[in-house]
XYZ file of C-alpha atoms in Angstrom:
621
model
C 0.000 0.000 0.000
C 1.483 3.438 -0.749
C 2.117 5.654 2.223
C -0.526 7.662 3.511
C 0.683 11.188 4.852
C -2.998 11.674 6.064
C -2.948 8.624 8.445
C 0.609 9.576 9.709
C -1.139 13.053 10.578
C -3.873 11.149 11.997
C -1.884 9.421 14.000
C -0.344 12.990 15.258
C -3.573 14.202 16.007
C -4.638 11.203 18.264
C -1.235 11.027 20.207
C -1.270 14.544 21.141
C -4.399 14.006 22.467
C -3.632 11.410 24.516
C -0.347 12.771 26.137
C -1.875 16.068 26.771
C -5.112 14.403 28.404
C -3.125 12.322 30.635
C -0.433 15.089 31.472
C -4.072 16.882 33.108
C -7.366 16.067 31.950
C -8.407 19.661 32.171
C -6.629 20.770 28.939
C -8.807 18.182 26.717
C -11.145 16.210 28.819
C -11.945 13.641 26.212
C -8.241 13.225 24.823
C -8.442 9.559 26.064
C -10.394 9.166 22.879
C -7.376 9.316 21.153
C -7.034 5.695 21.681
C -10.286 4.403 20.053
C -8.905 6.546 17.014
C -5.339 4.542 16.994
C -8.011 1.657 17.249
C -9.548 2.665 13.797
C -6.055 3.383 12.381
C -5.253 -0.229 13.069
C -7.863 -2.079 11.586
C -7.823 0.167 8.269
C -3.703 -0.984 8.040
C -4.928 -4.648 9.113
C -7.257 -5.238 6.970
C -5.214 -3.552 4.122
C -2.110 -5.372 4.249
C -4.121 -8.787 4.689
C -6.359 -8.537 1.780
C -3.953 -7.055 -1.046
C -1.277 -9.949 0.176
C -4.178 -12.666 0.266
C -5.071 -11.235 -3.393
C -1.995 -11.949 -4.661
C -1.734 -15.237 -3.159
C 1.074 -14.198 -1.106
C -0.257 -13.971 2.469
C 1.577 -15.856 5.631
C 0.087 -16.113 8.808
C 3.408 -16.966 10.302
C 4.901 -13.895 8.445
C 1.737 -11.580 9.465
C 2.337 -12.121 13.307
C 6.569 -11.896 13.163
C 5.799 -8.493 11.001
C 3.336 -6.765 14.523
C 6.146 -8.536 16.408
C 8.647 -6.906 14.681
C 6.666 -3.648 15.127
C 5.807 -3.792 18.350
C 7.805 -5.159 20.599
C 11.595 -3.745 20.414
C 10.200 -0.516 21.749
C 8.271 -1.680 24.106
C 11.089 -4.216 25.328
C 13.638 -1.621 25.802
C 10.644 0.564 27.461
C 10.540 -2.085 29.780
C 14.293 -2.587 30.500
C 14.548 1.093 31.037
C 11.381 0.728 33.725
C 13.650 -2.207 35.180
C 16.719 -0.064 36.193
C 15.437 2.662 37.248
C 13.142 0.726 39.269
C 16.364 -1.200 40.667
C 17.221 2.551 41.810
C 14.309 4.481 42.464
C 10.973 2.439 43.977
C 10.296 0.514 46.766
C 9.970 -3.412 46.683
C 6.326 -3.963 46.517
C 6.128 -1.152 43.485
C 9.780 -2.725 41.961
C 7.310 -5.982 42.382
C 4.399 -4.358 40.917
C 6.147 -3.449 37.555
C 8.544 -6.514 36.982
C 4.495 -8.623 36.871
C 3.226 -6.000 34.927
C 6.250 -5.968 32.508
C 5.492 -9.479 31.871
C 1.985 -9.352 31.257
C 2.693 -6.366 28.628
C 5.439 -8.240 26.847
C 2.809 -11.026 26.333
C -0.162 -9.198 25.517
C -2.242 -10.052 28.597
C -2.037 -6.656 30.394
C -5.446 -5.578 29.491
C -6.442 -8.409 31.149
C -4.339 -8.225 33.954
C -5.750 -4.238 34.248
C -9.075 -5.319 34.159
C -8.325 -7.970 37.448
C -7.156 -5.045 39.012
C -9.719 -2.319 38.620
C -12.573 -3.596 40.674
C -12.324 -4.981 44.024
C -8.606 -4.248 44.688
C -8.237 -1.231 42.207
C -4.622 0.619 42.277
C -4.619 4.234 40.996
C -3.669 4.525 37.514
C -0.935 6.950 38.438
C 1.109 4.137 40.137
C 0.776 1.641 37.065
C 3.945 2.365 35.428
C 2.367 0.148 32.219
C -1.024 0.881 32.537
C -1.606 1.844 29.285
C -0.109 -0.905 27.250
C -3.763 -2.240 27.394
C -4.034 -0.570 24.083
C -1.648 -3.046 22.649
C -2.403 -5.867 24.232
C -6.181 -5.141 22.841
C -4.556 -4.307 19.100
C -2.336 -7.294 19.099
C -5.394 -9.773 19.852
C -6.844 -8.557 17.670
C -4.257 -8.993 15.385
C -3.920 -12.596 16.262
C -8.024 -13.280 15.041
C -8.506 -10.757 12.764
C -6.550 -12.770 10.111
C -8.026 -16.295 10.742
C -11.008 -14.552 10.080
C -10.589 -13.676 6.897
C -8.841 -16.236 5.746
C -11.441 -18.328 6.633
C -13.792 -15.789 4.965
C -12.381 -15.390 2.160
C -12.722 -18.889 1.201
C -16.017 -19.447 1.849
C -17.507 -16.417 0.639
C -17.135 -13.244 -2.503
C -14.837 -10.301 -1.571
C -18.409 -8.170 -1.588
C -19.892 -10.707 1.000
C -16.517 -10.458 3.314
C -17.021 -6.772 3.841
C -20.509 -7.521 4.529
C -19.447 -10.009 6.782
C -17.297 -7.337 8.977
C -20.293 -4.743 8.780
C -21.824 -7.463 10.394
C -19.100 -8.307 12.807
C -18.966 -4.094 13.670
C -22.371 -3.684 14.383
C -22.509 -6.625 16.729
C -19.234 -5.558 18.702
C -20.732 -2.107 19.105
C -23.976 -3.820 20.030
C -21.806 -5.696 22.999
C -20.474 -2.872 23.794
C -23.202 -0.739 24.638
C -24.497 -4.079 26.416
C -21.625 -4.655 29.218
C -20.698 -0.633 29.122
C -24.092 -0.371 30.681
C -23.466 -2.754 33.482
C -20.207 -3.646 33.690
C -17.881 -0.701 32.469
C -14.340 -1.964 33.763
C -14.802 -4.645 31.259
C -16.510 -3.352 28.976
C -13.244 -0.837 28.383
C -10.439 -3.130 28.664
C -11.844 -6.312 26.543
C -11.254 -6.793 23.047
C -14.873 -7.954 21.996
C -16.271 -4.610 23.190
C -13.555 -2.470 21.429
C -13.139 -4.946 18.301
C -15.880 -2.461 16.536
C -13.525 0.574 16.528
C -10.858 -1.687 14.975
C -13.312 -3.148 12.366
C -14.857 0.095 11.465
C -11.288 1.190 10.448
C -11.724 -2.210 8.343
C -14.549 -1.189 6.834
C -12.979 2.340 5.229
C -10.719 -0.602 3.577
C -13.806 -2.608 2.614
C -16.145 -0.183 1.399
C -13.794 2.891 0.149
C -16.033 5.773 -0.961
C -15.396 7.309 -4.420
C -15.551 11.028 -3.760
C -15.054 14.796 -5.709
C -12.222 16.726 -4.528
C -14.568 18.903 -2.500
C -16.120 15.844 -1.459
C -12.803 14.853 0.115
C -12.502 18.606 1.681
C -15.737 18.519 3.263
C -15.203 14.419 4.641
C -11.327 15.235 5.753
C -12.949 18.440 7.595
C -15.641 17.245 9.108
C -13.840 13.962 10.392
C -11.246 16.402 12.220
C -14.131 18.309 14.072
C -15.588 15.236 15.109
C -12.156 14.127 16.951
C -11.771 17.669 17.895
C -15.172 17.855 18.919
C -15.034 14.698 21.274
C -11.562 15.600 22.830
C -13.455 18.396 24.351
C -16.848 18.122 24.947
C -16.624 13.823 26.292
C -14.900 13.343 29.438
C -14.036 10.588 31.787
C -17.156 10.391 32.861
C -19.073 9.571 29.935
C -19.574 5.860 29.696
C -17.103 4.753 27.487
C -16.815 2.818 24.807
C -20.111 3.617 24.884
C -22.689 4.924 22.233
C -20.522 8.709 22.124
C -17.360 6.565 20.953
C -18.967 6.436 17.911
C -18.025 10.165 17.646
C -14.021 9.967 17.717
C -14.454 6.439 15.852
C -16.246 8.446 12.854
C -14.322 10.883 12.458
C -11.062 8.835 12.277
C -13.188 6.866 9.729
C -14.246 9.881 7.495
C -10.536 11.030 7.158
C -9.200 7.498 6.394
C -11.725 7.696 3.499
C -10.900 11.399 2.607
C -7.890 10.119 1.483
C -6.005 13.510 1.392
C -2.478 13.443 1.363
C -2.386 17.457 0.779
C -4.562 17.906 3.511
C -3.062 21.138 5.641
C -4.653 19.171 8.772
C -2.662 16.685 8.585
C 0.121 17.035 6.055
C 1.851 19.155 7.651
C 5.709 19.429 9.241
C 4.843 18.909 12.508
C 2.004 16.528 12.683
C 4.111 14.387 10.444
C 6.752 13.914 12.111
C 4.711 13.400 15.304
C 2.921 10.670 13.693
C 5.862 9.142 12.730
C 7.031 9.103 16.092
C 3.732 8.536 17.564
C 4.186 4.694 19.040
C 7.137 5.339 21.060
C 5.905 8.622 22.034
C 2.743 6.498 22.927
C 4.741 4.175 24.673
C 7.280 6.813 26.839
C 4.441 9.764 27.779
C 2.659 6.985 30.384
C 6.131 6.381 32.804
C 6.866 9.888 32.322
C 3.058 10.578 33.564
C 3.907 8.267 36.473
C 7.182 10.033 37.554
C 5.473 13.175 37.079
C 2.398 13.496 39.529
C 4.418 11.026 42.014
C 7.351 13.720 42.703
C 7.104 16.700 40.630
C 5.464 19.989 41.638
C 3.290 20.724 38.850
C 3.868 24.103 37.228
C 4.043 25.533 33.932
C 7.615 24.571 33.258
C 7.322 21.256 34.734
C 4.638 20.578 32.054
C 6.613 22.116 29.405
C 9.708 20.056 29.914
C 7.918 16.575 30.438
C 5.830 17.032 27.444
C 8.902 17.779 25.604
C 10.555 14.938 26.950
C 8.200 12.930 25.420
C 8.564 13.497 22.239
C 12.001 13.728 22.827
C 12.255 10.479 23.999
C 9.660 8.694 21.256
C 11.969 10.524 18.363
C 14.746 8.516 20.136
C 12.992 5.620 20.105
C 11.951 5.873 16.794
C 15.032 6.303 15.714
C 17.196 4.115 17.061
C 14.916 1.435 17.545
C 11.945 0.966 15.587
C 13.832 1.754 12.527
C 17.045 -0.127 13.162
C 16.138 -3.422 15.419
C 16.545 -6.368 13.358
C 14.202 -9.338 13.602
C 16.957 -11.608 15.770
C 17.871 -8.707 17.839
C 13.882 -8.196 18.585
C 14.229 -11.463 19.980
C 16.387 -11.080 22.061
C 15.362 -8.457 23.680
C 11.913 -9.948 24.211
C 14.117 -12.850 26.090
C 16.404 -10.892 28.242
C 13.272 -8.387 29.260
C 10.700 -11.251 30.346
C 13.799 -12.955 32.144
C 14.792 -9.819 33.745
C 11.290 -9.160 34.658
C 10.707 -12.490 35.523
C 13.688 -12.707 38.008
C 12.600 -9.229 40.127
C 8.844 -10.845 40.608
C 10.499 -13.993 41.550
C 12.680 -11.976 44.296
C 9.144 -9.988 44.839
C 10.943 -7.234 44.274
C 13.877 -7.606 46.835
C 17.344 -7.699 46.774
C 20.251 -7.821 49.223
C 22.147 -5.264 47.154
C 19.390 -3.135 46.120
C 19.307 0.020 47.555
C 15.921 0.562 47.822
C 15.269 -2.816 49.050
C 17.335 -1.422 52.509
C 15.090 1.368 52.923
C 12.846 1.555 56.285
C 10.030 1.865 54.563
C 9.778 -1.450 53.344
C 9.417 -2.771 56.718
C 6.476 -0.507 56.870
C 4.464 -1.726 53.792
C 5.659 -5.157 54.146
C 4.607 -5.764 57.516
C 0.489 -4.571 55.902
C 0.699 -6.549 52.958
C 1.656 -9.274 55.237
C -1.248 -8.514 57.326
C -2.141 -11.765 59.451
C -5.939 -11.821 60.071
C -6.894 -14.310 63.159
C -9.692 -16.271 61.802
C -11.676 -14.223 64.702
C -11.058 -10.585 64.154
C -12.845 -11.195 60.701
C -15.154 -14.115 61.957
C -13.688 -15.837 58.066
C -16.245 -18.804 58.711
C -18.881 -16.072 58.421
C -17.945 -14.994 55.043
C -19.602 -17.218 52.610
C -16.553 -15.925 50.103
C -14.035 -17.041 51.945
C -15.292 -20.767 52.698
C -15.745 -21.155 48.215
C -11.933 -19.636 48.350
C -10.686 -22.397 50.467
C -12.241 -25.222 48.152
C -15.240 -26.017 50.428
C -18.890 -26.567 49.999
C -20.630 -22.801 49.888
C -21.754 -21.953 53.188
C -20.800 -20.496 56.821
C -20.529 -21.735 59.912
C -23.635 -21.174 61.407
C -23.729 -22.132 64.685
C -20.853 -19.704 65.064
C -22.187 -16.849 62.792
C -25.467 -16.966 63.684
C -26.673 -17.109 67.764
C -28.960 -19.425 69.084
C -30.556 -16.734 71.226
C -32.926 -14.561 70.046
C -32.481 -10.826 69.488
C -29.461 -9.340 69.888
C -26.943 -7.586 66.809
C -26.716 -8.706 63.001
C -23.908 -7.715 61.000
C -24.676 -8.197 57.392
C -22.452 -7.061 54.274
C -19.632 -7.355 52.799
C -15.596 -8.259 53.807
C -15.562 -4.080 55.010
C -18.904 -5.057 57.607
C -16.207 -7.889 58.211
C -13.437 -5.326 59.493
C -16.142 -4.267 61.626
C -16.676 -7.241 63.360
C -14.079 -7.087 65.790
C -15.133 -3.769 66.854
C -18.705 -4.494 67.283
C -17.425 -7.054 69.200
C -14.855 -5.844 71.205
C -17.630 -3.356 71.824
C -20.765 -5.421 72.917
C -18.019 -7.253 75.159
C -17.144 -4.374 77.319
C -20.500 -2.499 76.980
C -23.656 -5.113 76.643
C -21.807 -8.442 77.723
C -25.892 -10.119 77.174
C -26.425 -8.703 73.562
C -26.194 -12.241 71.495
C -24.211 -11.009 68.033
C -24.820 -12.803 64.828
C -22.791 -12.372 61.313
C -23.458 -12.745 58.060
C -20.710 -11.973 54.856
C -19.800 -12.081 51.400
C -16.441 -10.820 49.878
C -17.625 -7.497 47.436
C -21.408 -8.230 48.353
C -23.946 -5.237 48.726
C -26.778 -6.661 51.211
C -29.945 -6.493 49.314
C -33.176 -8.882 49.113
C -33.873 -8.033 46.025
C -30.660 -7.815 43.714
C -29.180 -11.366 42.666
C -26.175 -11.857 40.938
C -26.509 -13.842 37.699
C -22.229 -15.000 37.673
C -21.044 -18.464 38.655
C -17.734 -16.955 40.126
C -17.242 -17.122 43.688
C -17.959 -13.798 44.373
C -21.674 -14.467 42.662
C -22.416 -17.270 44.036
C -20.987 -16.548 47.501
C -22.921 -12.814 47.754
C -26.484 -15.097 46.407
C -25.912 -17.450 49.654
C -24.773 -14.573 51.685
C -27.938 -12.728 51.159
C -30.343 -15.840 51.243
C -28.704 -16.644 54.144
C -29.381 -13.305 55.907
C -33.083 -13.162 55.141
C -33.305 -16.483 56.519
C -30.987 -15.714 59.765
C -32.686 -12.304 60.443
C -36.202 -13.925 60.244
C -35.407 -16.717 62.541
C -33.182 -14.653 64.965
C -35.466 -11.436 64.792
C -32.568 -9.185 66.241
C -33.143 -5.719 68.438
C -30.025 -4.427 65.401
C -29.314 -4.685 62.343
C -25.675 -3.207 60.657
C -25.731 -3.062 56.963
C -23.006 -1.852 54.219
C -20.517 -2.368 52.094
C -17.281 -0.603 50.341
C -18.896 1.847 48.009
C -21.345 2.310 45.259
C -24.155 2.130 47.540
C -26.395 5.070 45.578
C -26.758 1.804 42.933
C -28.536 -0.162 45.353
C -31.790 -0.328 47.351
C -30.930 0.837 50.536
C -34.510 1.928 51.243
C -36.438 -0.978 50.364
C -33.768 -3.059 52.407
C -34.641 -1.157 55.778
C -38.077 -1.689 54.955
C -38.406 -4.802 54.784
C -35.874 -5.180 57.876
C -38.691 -3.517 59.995
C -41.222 -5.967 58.644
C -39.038 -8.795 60.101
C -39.665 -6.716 63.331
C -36.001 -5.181 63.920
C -36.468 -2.172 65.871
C -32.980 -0.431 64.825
C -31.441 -0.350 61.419
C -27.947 1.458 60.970
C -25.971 1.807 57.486
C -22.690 1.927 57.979
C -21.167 4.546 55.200
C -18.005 3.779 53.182
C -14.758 3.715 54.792
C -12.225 6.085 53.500
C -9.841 4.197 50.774
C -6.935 4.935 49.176
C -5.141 3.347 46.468
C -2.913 0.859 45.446
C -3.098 1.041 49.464
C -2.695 3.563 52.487
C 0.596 1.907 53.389
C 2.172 2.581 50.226
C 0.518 6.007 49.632
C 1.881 6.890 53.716
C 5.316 5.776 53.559
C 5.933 7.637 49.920
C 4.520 11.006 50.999
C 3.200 11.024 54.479
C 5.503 9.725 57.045
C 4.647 10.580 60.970
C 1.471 12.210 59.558
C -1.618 11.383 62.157
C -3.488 13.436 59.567
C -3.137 13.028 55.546
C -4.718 14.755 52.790
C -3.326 12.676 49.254
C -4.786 12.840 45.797
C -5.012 8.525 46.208
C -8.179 9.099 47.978
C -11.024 7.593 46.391
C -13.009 10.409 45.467
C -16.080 8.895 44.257
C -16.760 8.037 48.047
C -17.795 11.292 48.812
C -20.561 11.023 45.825
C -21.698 7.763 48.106
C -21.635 9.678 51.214
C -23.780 12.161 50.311
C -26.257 10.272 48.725
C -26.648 8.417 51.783
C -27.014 11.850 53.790
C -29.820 12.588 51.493
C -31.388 9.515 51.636
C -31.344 9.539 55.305
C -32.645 13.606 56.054
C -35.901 13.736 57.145
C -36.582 9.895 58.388
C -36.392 7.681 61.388
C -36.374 4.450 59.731
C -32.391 3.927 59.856
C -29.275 5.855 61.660
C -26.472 6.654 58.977
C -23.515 6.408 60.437
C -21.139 8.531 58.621
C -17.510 7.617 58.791
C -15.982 9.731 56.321
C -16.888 12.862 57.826
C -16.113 11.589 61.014
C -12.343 10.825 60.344
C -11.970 13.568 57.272
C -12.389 17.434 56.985
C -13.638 17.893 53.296
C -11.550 20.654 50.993
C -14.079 21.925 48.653
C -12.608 20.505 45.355
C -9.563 18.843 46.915
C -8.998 14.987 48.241
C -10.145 15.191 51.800
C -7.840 15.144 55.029
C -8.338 12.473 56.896
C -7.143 10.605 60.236
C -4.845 7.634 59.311
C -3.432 6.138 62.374
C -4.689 4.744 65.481
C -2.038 5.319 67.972
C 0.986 3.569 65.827
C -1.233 1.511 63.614
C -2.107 2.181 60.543
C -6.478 2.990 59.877
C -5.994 0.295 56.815
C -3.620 -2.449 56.301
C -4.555 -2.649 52.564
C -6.367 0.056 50.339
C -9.326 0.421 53.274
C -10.299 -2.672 55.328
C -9.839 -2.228 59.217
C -6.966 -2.727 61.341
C -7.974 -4.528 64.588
C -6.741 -1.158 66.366
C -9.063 0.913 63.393
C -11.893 -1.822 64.271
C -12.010 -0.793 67.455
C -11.931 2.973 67.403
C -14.589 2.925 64.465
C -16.536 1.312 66.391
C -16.025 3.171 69.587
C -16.038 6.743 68.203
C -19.060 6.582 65.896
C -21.160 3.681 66.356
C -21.066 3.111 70.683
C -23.314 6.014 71.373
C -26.076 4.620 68.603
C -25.635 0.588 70.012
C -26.227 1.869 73.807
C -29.297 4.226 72.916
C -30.875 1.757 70.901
């Protein structure tokens, strides 16, 4: 195929995007769309390069995949390496950890996967994910591996016409998918190939279906694709579901100029943009680190924007030209081999070594000593989590003539593994306080309580928070307790908190309190406390979740004006809101820690909790 200045340009004008966005969001709001437009730029090349090679009888499979090898990974390898020594000099061992596992999974393709396993329950802030966004590739290069098969197999059984109709087909069906899981299950829904495989195939379908057009046809389609892109940078935003139905917007407009076909366009034949698209992978594949460094230890000013920005592209032209264009196929070899070994040998060590610097430093001790974290059994009451008992390899279901008293009355704790890092508390609590109050438990790992919400997985987690909240009904009904506790980590404005208490008052409980979220931190308030907040009893971070303060005030809504339930509310117990700002909030109890991971209790945090905002509520009851 003869080289297209326009996609080079296009390529500029989505990598800009994408390096400004993630330098600060603010500038272009919706430059993370710049992705879904390398998407379309992918499956236009794809589908080119297959079909003119399979219509000259000359196409390879074998040859196709050592070709995106050859592309892709020298670039990324040596990205990698580079991550690997100055980790060896410059992060603590869990982090050091962190990236050799991530390294891996990049170098094979898996990280979107390994992303996705990351972003729900146990979600890390994307600002300490050195390779976060190599997602992208791994997404591209599966699709790379199928994408062929396809049509080869296509093209055998059916007409060249019928093939494109055939990937119309395939489009509208991945976009149909996507809106689908976007909808419910969003985390997915943006890292998984099937949801994004319709960006890529409309890209395919400028290939398969290329318009004939005027020259001021061309104009008006190069023109109006640019706005669109344009458009969406600023006007979508993080918060739009995405890839939802408005990623149709960047995806059309990368389409449109792909079928402009104008390599005298002034948008994007131009000096700059084409040397920017040239460079744009290994820019692509630098800006992310760089993004990491930056809001880790740099004071953000003007300057400090202006040189990292430029050391982007500084860095991607070196790339580019040293690597991309002069690797050799044997040398990309080994470099995968001695980067996945490398890798492979830090995650082995988890991250420590004797001669490591880093791996002397104090802090270690620190963040080791949480993410070795030994729960007794009894400070989480484990055989009352239904979770735990399908993690061990047992038949669902809890212990319950431990989790649930033989006395009538008395306190229920019902939610999820956070209601668990109550326990001990409540507890400790009804020990020294009401020594007679009978307590009963009932858990699932990531489980809302609800009566009327069932989970339709078979994971664990599914079929663990079904049992869990079976369970409960049942329990509550047969031990008809004074109290009930109910909550869970977060998220609770998508569930029917209401209804819930309601129906808890028609099983005759007199007092219903919702616990409200916790405050959480990520990859964990260890980490985020020994990197910036030593000896603070106080810490205001920008790792706080911030969506918990959406939660927290829904549930102050919901509970003005009623005397149906108490809402306890923790967050504005232990934090001081700043109007647009993380909040500040108490971290340690005494010498301990609130959380030993990104927010469950410490025994010591249990306690106080417990003490400070739910004692006065438990004795008045």
């Amino acid at each position: 195929m003869k080289f297209r200045l326009d996609i080079n340009g296009l390529r500029a004008i989505a990598v800009i995007a994408v390096v400004v966005f993630h330098f600060n969001e603010a500038w272009m709001p919706g430059g993370f769309a710049g992705v879904d437009v390398f998407f379309v730029i992918s499956g236009f090349l794809m589908a080119s390069i297959i079909s003119t090679k399979l219509d000259k009888d000359q196409f390879s499979l074998f040859g196709f995949y050592l070709s995106r090898i050859k592309r892709i990974v020298p670039a990324l390898a040596v990205l990698c390496l580079a991550l690997l020594i100055f980790g060896w000099y410059g992060v603590l061992d869990a982090v050091y950890h962190q990236i050799s596992r991530h390294i891996m999974s990049s170098l094979v393709f898996f990280s979107n996967m390994t992303y996705l396993g990351e972003s729900g329950y146990f979600e890390a802030s994307a600002h300490e994910k050195w390779l976060l966004h190599t997602w992208s590739l791994a997404v591209e290069f599966q699709f790379y591996i199928i994408f062929p098969i396809v049509l080869l197999i296509l093209r055998k059984l059916f007409s060249t016409r019928l093939v494109g109709l055939m990937v119309l087909l395939g489009t509208l069906l991945s976009f149909a998918v996507g809106l689908f899981v976007t909808a419910r299950w969003p985390d997915k829904a943006y890292f998984l190939l099937p949801t994004r495989a319709w960006e890529l195939l409309i890209g395919s379908l400028a290939y398969f279906y290329p318009w004939q057009l005027t020259s001021v046809q061309k104009k008006v389609s190069d023109y109006l694709g640019v706005a669109l892109i344009i458009g969406s940078y600023a006007f979508i935003s993080k918060d739009t579901p995405w890839p939802g139905h408005m990623a149709i917007i960047p995806s059309l407009g990368a389409f449109l100029i792909l079928q402009a076909q104008r390599n005298d366009s002034v948008l994007t034949n131009n000096y700059l943009f084409q040397k920017l698209g040239a460079w744009s992978y290994s820019i692509y594949l630098w800006h992310w680190p760089l993004v990491v460094y930056f809001y880790a230890d740099v004071e953000k000013t003007p300057l400090a924007y202006a040189f990292f920005i430029g050391l982007c592209v500084l860095l991607g032209w070196g790339s580019y030209q040293f690597i991309e264009r002069k690797i050799k196929d044997s040398h990309a070899l080994i470099l995968f081999i001695v980067t996945f070994a490398a890798a492979y040998c830090v995650a082995q060590q988890s991250g420590h070594f004797e001669s490591r610097a880093k791996s002397q430093d104090p802090r270690n001790e620190i963040v080791n000593t949480y993410n070795n974290y030994i729960m007794d059994p009894e400070f989480y009451f484990d055989s009352c989590n239904a979770t735990f008992t399908l993690d061990k390899g047992k038949p669902i279901g809890i212990d319950e003539k431990k989790c649930i008293s033989a006395e009538k009355g008395g306190l229920f704790l019902w939610g999820d593994s956070h209601m668990g890092a109550l326990s001990y508390g409540l507890r400790h609590f009804l020990k020294e306080n009401m020594p007679d109050m009978p307590f009963s438990q009932v858990a699932a790992s990531g489980c809302h309580p609800t009566f009327t919400i069932r989970r339709e997985g078979q994971k664990n987690a599914d079929l663990g928070c079904n049992y869990s909240n079976d369970k409960a009904k049942e329990a509550i009904q047969q031990v008809q307790p004074e109290i009930v506790v109910i909550g869970a980590r977060k998220d609770h404005e998508q569930y029917d908190w209401v209804d819930t208490v309601k129906t808890l008052k028609s099983f005759g409980v007199k007092k219903v309190i919702i616990a409200g979220p916790l405050p959480q931190w990520s990859p964990s308030l260890p980490q985020v406390y020994v990197m910036r907040h030593m000896g603070e009893e106080v810490m205001q971070d920008r790792n706080f979740d911030m969506s918990l303060l959406k939660t927290n005030a829904y549930l102050n809504k919901i509970s003005e004006d009623q005397d149906e339930f108490v809402f306890i509310d923790i967050i504005n117990g232990l934090c001081s809101l700043n109007e647009g700002q993380a909040p500040s909030c108490k971290v340690k109890v005494g010498d301990t820690l609130l959380a030993f991971d990104y927010g469950h209790l410490t025994t010591d945090a249990s306690v106080y909790v417990v003490n400070q905002f739910f004692g006065h509520v438990l004795l008045d009851y």
